[in-house]
C-alpha positions as CSV (number, residue, x, y, z in Angstrom):
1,X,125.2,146.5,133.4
2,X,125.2,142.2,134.3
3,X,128.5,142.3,132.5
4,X,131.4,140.8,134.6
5,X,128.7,140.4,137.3
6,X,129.5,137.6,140.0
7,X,126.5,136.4,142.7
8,X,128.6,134.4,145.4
9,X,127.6,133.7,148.9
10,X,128.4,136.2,151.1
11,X,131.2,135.5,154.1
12,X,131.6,137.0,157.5
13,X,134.3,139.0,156.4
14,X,132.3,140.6,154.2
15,X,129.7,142.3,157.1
16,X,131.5,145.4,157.1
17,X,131.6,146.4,153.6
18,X,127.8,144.6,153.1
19,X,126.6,147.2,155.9
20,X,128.4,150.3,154.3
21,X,126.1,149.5,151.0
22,X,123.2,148.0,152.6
23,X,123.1,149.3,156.1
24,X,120.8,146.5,157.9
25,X,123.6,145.9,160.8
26,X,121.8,143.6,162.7
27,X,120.1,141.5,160.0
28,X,123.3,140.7,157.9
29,X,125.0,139.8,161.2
30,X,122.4,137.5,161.9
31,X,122.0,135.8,158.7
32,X,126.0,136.0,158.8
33,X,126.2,134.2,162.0
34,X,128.3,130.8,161.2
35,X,126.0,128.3,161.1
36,X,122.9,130.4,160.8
37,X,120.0,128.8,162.7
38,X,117.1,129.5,160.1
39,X,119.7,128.1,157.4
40,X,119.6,131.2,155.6
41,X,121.9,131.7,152.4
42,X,122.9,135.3,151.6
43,X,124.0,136.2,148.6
44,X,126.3,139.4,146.7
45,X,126.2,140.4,143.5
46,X,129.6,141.7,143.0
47,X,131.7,143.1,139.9
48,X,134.8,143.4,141.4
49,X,135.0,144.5,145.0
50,X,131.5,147.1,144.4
51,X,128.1,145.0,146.0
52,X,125.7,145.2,143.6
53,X,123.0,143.3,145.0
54,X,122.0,141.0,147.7
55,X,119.4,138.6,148.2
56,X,118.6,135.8,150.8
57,X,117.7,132.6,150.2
58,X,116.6,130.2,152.4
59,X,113.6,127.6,153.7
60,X,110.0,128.4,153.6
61,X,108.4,129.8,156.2
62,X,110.4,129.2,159.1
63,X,108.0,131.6,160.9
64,X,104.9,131.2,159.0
65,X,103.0,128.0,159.4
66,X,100.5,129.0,156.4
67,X,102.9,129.7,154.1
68,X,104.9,126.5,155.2
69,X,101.7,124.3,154.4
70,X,101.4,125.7,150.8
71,X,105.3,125.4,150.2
72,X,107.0,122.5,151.6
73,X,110.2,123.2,152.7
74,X,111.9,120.1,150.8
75,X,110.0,121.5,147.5
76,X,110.3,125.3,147.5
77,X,112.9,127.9,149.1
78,X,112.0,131.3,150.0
79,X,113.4,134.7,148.1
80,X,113.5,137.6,150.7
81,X,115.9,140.8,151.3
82,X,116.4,141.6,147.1
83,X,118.3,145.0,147.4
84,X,120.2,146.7,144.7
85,X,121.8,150.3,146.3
86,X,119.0,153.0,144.7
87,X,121.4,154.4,142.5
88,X,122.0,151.2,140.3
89,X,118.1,150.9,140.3
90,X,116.4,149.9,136.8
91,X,119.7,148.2,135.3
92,X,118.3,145.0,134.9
93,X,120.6,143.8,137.8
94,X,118.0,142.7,140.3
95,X,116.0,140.8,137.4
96,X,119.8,139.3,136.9
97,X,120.2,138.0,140.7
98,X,116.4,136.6,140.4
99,X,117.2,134.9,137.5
100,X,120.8,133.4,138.9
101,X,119.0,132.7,142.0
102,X,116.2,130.9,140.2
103,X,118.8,128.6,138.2
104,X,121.1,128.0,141.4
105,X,118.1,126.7,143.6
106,X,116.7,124.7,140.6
107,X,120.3,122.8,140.8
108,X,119.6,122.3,144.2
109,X,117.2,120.2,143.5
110,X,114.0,122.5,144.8
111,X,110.8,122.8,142.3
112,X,109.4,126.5,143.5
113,X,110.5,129.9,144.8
114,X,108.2,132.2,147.3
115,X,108.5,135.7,148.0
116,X,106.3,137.9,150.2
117,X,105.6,141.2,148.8
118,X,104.6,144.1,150.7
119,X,101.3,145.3,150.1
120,X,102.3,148.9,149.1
121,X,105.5,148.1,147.2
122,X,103.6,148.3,143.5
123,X,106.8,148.0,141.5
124,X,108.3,144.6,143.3
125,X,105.2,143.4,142.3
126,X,105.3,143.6,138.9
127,X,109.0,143.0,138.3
128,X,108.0,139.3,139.8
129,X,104.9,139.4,137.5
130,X,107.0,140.2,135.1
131,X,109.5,137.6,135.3
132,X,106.7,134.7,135.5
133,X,105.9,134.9,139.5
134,X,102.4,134.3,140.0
135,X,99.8,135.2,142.8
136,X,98.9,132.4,145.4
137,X,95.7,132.0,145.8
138,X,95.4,133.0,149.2
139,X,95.8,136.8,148.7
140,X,97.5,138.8,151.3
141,X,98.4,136.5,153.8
142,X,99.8,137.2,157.7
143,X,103.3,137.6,157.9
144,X,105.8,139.0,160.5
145,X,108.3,141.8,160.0
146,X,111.1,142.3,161.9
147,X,112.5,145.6,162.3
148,X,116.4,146.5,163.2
149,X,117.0,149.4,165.7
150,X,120.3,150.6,165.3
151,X,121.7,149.9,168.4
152,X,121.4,146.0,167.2
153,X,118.4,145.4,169.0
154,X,115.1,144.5,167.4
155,X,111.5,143.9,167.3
156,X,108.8,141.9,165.3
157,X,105.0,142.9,164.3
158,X,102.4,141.0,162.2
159,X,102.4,142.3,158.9
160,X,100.5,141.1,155.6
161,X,102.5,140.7,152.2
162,X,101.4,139.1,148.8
163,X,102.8,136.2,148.0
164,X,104.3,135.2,144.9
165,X,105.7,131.8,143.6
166,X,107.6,131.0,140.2
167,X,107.5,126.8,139.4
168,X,111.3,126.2,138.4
C-alpha cells in the first residue's frame, strides 16, 4: 500500500484539498500559516494527488513546561496530528509516515521523538509500542487540547495523554 508513496511538507496551497480529507479547518490553517509561530512542520503522505496521511512535526512542548524539561527542544521534536482517512486504516501507511518521519528528524540532527497519547486511544498506543516507543516514566502527564469549532474559532482544556518517546 507504501508503494509510490511520497511524505513532502505540506504548502498553503494545499489547505483546501488537506481539509476535504482531513477536515480540521482551523488547525491546518494555523499550522499553514507562513511562518508558523510554534515552528510547526506538517507533513502529506501523497501517491499522486490522493493525501494519504499527515503528521506534524515540530518542537517539544511549546505549551507544556513538563514535557519541555524531559525533552529538550534542541534534542527531541514532538510527533502530533498522525491521521490516515479511516478507510486506508491498517495498511501499514501510518507505520510508514512514522518511520519516514523518524529517519527525516534523525537527519536533522535531533536524538528523540515524543508523542502524547490519549488515555483512551488503546490502539495508537500499541502501534508506538510496537514500533519501539516507550513509556516515560512519568505516566499520564497534564497536557492541553485544543478543540476547533467550525466557524474557525476555538478553545483549549487541560487534558492528560501518555507519553511516548523512541531514541533515534
Amino acid at each position: 500500500m507504501t508503494a509510490n508513496v511520497d511524505l513532502a511538507l505540506a504548502e498553503p496551497s494545499d489547505l483546501d484539498a488537506i481539509i476535504k480529507v482531513f477536515g480540521h479547518r482551523q488547525y491546518f490553517a494555523e499550522q499553514l500559516a507562513d511562518p508558523d509561530p510554534q515552528g510547526n512542520e506538517v507533513f502529506l503522505a501523497r501517491r499522486g494527488e490522493d493525501f494519504l496521511g499527515t503528521v506534524t512535526i515540530g518542537p517539544v512542548g511549546v505549551d507544556e513546561a513538563r514535557l519541555r524539561a524531559g525533552f529538550p527542544p534542541d534534542y527531541a521534536r514532538l510527533l502530533t496530528h498522525l491521521e490516515v482517512p479511516e478507510q486506508l486504516r491498517n495498511h501499514g501507511i501510518g507505520t510508514w509516515i512514522i518511520r519516514e518521519i523518524e529517519h527525516r528528524v534523525a537527519q536533522d540532527g535531533f536524538r528523540q521523538i515524543v508523542l502524547g497519547v490519549d488515555l483512551g486511544n488503546a490502539g495508537a498506543a500499541r502501534l508506538y509500542q510496537r514500533l519501539g516507543y516507550r513509556s516515560w516514566r512519568c505516566g499520564s502527564v497534564p497536557t492541553i487540547k485544543v478543540h476547533y469549532r467550525e466557524d474557525g474559532s476555538s478553545w483549549s482544556e487541560p487534558d492528560r495523554c501518555l507519553i511516548f518517546f523512541k531514541d533515534l
